[in-house]
PDB file of C-alpha atoms in Angstrom:
ATOM      1  CA  UNK A   1      51.576 -43.028 -25.649  1.00 40.00           C
ATOM      2  CA  UNK A   2      53.992 -45.457 -27.363  1.00 44.00           C
ATOM      3  CA  UNK A   3      57.648 -44.410 -28.114  1.00 51.00           C
ATOM      4  CA  UNK A   4      57.869 -42.728 -31.578  1.00 64.00           C
ATOM      5  CA  UNK A   5      60.621 -42.468 -33.911  1.00 83.00           C
ATOM      6  CA  UNK A   6      60.559 -38.693 -35.021  1.00 91.00           C
ATOM      7  CA  UNK A   7      62.072 -37.297 -38.251  1.00 91.00           C
ATOM      8  CA  UNK A   8      65.565 -35.939 -37.939  1.00 95.00           C
ATOM      9  CA  UNK A   9      63.804 -32.885 -39.283  1.00 96.00           C
ATOM     10  CA  UNK A  10      61.383 -32.812 -36.478  1.00 98.00           C
ATOM     11  CA  UNK A  11      61.591 -29.327 -34.602  1.00 98.00           C
ATOM     12  CA  UNK A  12      62.873 -29.794 -30.888  1.00 96.00           C
ATOM     13  CA  UNK A  13      60.161 -27.319 -29.561  1.00 97.00           C
ATOM     14  CA  UNK A  14      57.220 -29.291 -30.933  1.00 98.00           C
ATOM     15  CA  UNK A  15      55.839 -32.136 -28.914  1.00 97.00           C
ATOM     16  CA  UNK A  16      55.651 -35.487 -30.583  1.00 97.00           C
ATOM     17  CA  UNK A  17      52.265 -36.255 -32.342  1.00 96.00           C
ATOM     18  CA  UNK A  18      49.681 -37.959 -30.162  1.00 93.00           C
ATOM     19  CA  UNK A  19      50.881 -36.092 -27.234  1.00 95.00           C
ATOM     20  CA  UNK A  20      48.340 -33.731 -25.417  1.00 95.00           C
ATOM     21  CA  UNK A  21      50.294 -30.595 -26.301  1.00 97.00           C
ATOM     22  CA  UNK A  22      51.342 -31.575 -30.015  1.00 97.00           C
ATOM     23  CA  UNK A  23      48.735 -29.343 -31.804  1.00 97.00           C
ATOM     24  CA  UNK A  24      49.497 -26.282 -29.461  1.00 97.00           C
ATOM     25  CA  UNK A  25      53.223 -26.458 -29.868  1.00 98.00           C
ATOM     26  CA  UNK A  26      53.067 -27.090 -33.516  1.00 98.00           C
ATOM     27  CA  UNK A  27      50.877 -23.973 -33.754  1.00 98.00           C
ATOM     28  CA  UNK A  28      53.192 -21.891 -31.896  1.00 98.00           C
ATOM     29  CA  UNK A  29      56.287 -23.122 -33.730  1.00 98.00           C
ATOM     30  CA  UNK A  30      54.531 -22.697 -37.234  1.00 98.00           C
ATOM     31  CA  UNK A  31      53.417 -19.022 -36.382  1.00 98.00           C
ATOM     32  CA  UNK A  32      57.107 -18.352 -35.895  1.00 98.00           C
ATOM     33  CA  UNK A  33      57.801 -19.155 -39.530  1.00 97.00           C
ATOM     34  CA  UNK A  34      55.061 -16.966 -41.206  1.00 98.00           C
ATOM     35  CA  UNK A  35      54.378 -13.357 -41.317  1.00 97.00           C
ATOM     36  CA  UNK A  36      53.209 -11.731 -37.857  1.00 97.00           C
ATOM     37  CA  UNK A  37      49.684 -10.887 -39.382  1.00 97.00           C
ATOM     38  CA  UNK A  38      48.976 -14.525 -39.948  1.00 97.00           C
ATOM     39  CA  UNK A  39      48.194 -14.475 -36.210  1.00 97.00           C
ATOM     40  CA  UNK A  40      45.080 -12.175 -36.870  1.00 97.00           C
ATOM     41  CA  UNK A  41      43.332 -15.212 -38.512  1.00 97.00           C
ATOM     42  CA  UNK A  42      41.618 -17.210 -35.980  1.00 97.00           C
ATOM     43  CA  UNK A  43      40.953 -19.897 -38.295  1.00 97.00           C
ATOM     44  CA  UNK A  44      44.637 -20.708 -38.409  1.00 97.00           C
ATOM     45  CA  UNK A  45      44.725 -21.183 -34.635  1.00 96.00           C
ATOM     46  CA  UNK A  46      41.624 -23.335 -34.550  1.00 96.00           C
ATOM     47  CA  UNK A  47      42.808 -25.460 -37.542  1.00 97.00           C
ATOM     48  CA  UNK A  48      46.594 -26.093 -37.264  1.00 97.00           C
ATOM     49  CA  UNK A  49      46.646 -28.153 -40.679  1.00 97.00           C
ATOM     50  CA  UNK A  50      45.494 -24.837 -42.388  1.00 98.00           C
ATOM     51  CA  UNK A  51      48.438 -23.017 -40.793  1.00 98.00           C
ATOM     52  CA  UNK A  52      50.902 -25.669 -41.692  1.00 98.00           C
ATOM     53  CA  UNK A  53      49.526 -25.492 -45.138  1.00 98.00           C
ATOM     54  CA  UNK A  54      50.101 -21.658 -45.477  1.00 98.00           C
ATOM     55  CA  UNK A  55      53.385 -22.004 -43.618  1.00 98.00           C
ATOM     56  CA  UNK A  56      54.469 -24.688 -46.136  1.00 98.00           C
ATOM     57  CA  UNK A  57      53.683 -22.517 -49.017  1.00 98.00           C
ATOM     58  CA  UNK A  58      55.295 -19.272 -47.598  1.00 98.00           C
ATOM     59  CA  UNK A  59      58.501 -20.854 -46.617  1.00 98.00           C
ATOM     60  CA  UNK A  60      58.684 -22.738 -50.089  1.00 98.00           C
ATOM     61  CA  UNK A  61      58.015 -19.484 -51.869  1.00 97.00           C
ATOM     62  CA  UNK A  62      60.691 -17.622 -49.679  1.00 96.00           C
ATOM     63  CA  UNK A  63      63.088 -20.367 -50.485  1.00 97.00           C
ATOM     64  CA  UNK A  64      62.463 -20.071 -54.194  1.00 97.00           C
ATOM     65  CA  UNK A  65      62.969 -16.404 -53.996  1.00 96.00           C
ATOM     66  CA  UNK A  66      66.464 -16.855 -52.330  1.00 95.00           C
ATOM     67  CA  UNK A  67      67.271 -19.260 -55.133  1.00 96.00           C
ATOM     68  CA  UNK A  68      66.289 -16.731 -57.797  1.00 97.00           C
ATOM     69  CA  UNK A  69      68.190 -14.010 -55.901  1.00 96.00           C
ATOM     70  CA  UNK A  70      71.212 -16.187 -55.665  1.00 97.00           C
ATOM     71  CA  UNK A  71      71.118 -16.918 -59.500  1.00 97.00           C
ATOM     72  CA  UNK A  72      70.761 -13.361 -60.441  1.00 97.00           C
ATOM     73  CA  UNK A  73      72.597 -11.207 -57.784  1.00 97.00           C
ATOM     74  CA  UNK A  74      76.141 -11.189 -59.520  1.00 97.00           C
ATOM     75  CA  UNK A  75      74.593  -9.485 -62.531  1.00 97.00           C
ATOM     76  CA  UNK A  76      72.219  -7.308 -60.798  1.00 97.00           C
ATOM     77  CA  UNK A  77      74.725  -6.063 -58.219  1.00 98.00           C
ATOM     78  CA  UNK A  78      77.896  -5.934 -60.374  1.00 97.00           C
ATOM     79  CA  UNK A  79      77.545  -2.119 -61.078  1.00 97.00           C
ATOM     80  CA  UNK A  80      76.557  -1.248 -57.595  1.00 98.00           C
ATOM     81  CA  UNK A  81      78.756  -3.129 -55.080  1.00 98.00           C
ATOM     82  CA  UNK A  82      82.537  -4.009 -55.015  1.00 98.00           C
ATOM     83  CA  UNK A  83      83.275  -7.575 -55.676  1.00 97.00           C
ATOM     84  CA  UNK A  84      83.944  -8.580 -52.013  1.00 98.00           C
ATOM     85  CA  UNK A  85      80.546  -7.149 -51.052  1.00 98.00           C
ATOM     86  CA  UNK A  86      78.829  -9.195 -53.853  1.00 98.00           C
ATOM     87  CA  UNK A  87      80.642 -12.407 -52.590  1.00 98.00           C
ATOM     88  CA  UNK A  88      79.299 -11.654 -49.049  1.00 98.00           C
ATOM     89  CA  UNK A  89      75.836 -11.286 -50.543  1.00 98.00           C
ATOM     90  CA  UNK A  90      76.264 -14.616 -52.304  1.00 98.00           C
ATOM     91  CA  UNK A  91      77.319 -16.195 -48.931  1.00 97.00           C
ATOM     92  CA  UNK A  92      74.216 -14.850 -47.228  1.00 97.00           C
ATOM     93  CA  UNK A  93      72.066 -16.214 -49.941  1.00 97.00           C
ATOM     94  CA  UNK A  94      73.775 -19.503 -49.516  1.00 97.00           C
ATOM     95  CA  UNK A  95      73.434 -19.451 -45.814  1.00 97.00           C
ATOM     96  CA  UNK A  96      69.712 -18.478 -45.927  1.00 96.00           C
ATOM     97  CA  UNK A  97      68.728 -21.061 -48.711  1.00 96.00           C
ATOM     98  CA  UNK A  98      70.298 -23.748 -46.484  1.00 97.00           C
ATOM     99  CA  UNK A  99      68.347 -22.434 -43.418  1.00 97.00           C
ATOM    100  CA  UNK A 100      65.120 -22.073 -45.232  1.00 97.00           C
ATOM    101  CA  UNK A 101      65.436 -25.600 -46.784  1.00 98.00           C
ATOM    102  CA  UNK A 102      65.899 -27.118 -43.290  1.00 98.00           C
ATOM    103  CA  UNK A 103      62.961 -25.126 -41.923  1.00 98.00           C
ATOM    104  CA  UNK A 104      60.727 -26.201 -44.899  1.00 98.00           C
ATOM    105  CA  UNK A 105      61.603 -29.926 -44.149  1.00 98.00           C
ATOM    106  CA  UNK A 106      60.667 -29.276 -40.660  1.00 98.00           C
ATOM    107  CA  UNK A 107      57.410 -27.775 -41.575  1.00 98.00           C
ATOM    108  CA  UNK A 108      56.732 -30.706 -44.088  1.00 98.00           C
ATOM    109  CA  UNK A 109      57.328 -32.958 -41.029  1.00 98.00           C
ATOM    110  CA  UNK A 110      54.870 -31.187 -38.959  1.00 98.00           C
ATOM    111  CA  UNK A 111      52.360 -30.757 -41.710  1.00 98.00           C
ATOM    112  CA  UNK A 112      52.304 -34.540 -42.195  1.00 96.00           C
ATOM    113  CA  UNK A 113      51.747 -35.152 -38.758  1.00 96.00           C
ATOM    114  CA  UNK A 114      48.978 -32.622 -38.325  1.00 97.00           C
ATOM    115  CA  UNK A 115      47.372 -34.051 -41.524  1.00 96.00           C
ATOM    116  CA  UNK A 116      47.403 -37.514 -39.907  1.00 94.00           C
ATOM    117  CA  UNK A 117      46.084 -36.280 -36.738  1.00 91.00           C
ATOM    118  CA  UNK A 118      43.051 -34.682 -38.390  1.00 89.00           C
ATOM    119  CA  UNK A 119      42.453 -37.840 -40.154  1.00 84.00           C
ATOM    120  CA  UNK A 120      43.108 -36.695 -43.739  1.00 54.00           C
ATOM    121  CA  UNK A 121      45.670 -37.902 -46.305  1.00 44.00           C
ATOM    122  CA  UNK A 122      48.563 -35.744 -47.584  1.00 44.00           C
TER     123      UNK A 122
END
């Protein structure tokens, strides 16, 4: 296998595309980023590109939910929490938003590689 330049967003635990264990490690990693019940669907194990699509949508939706929560938290919580607690909630939204955005970029990199391996275009 030739040396590959992986994206800086490439997850450490996923072996590079073209390696014998690429799809297996990608599948394990992707399942870590979706609800546990996704593991019940054999099609997602048999077709990692289907799993990557669902993971991409799931994490993108979670990120949008965090962004919406951030936009509305101060108003929604002002009558229920002291200001210092609201500030901490806002910090949690920021931290989780950054984390989810990074996970989404990694999922997109893996998704693109799985699509290429499957012979399809993005």
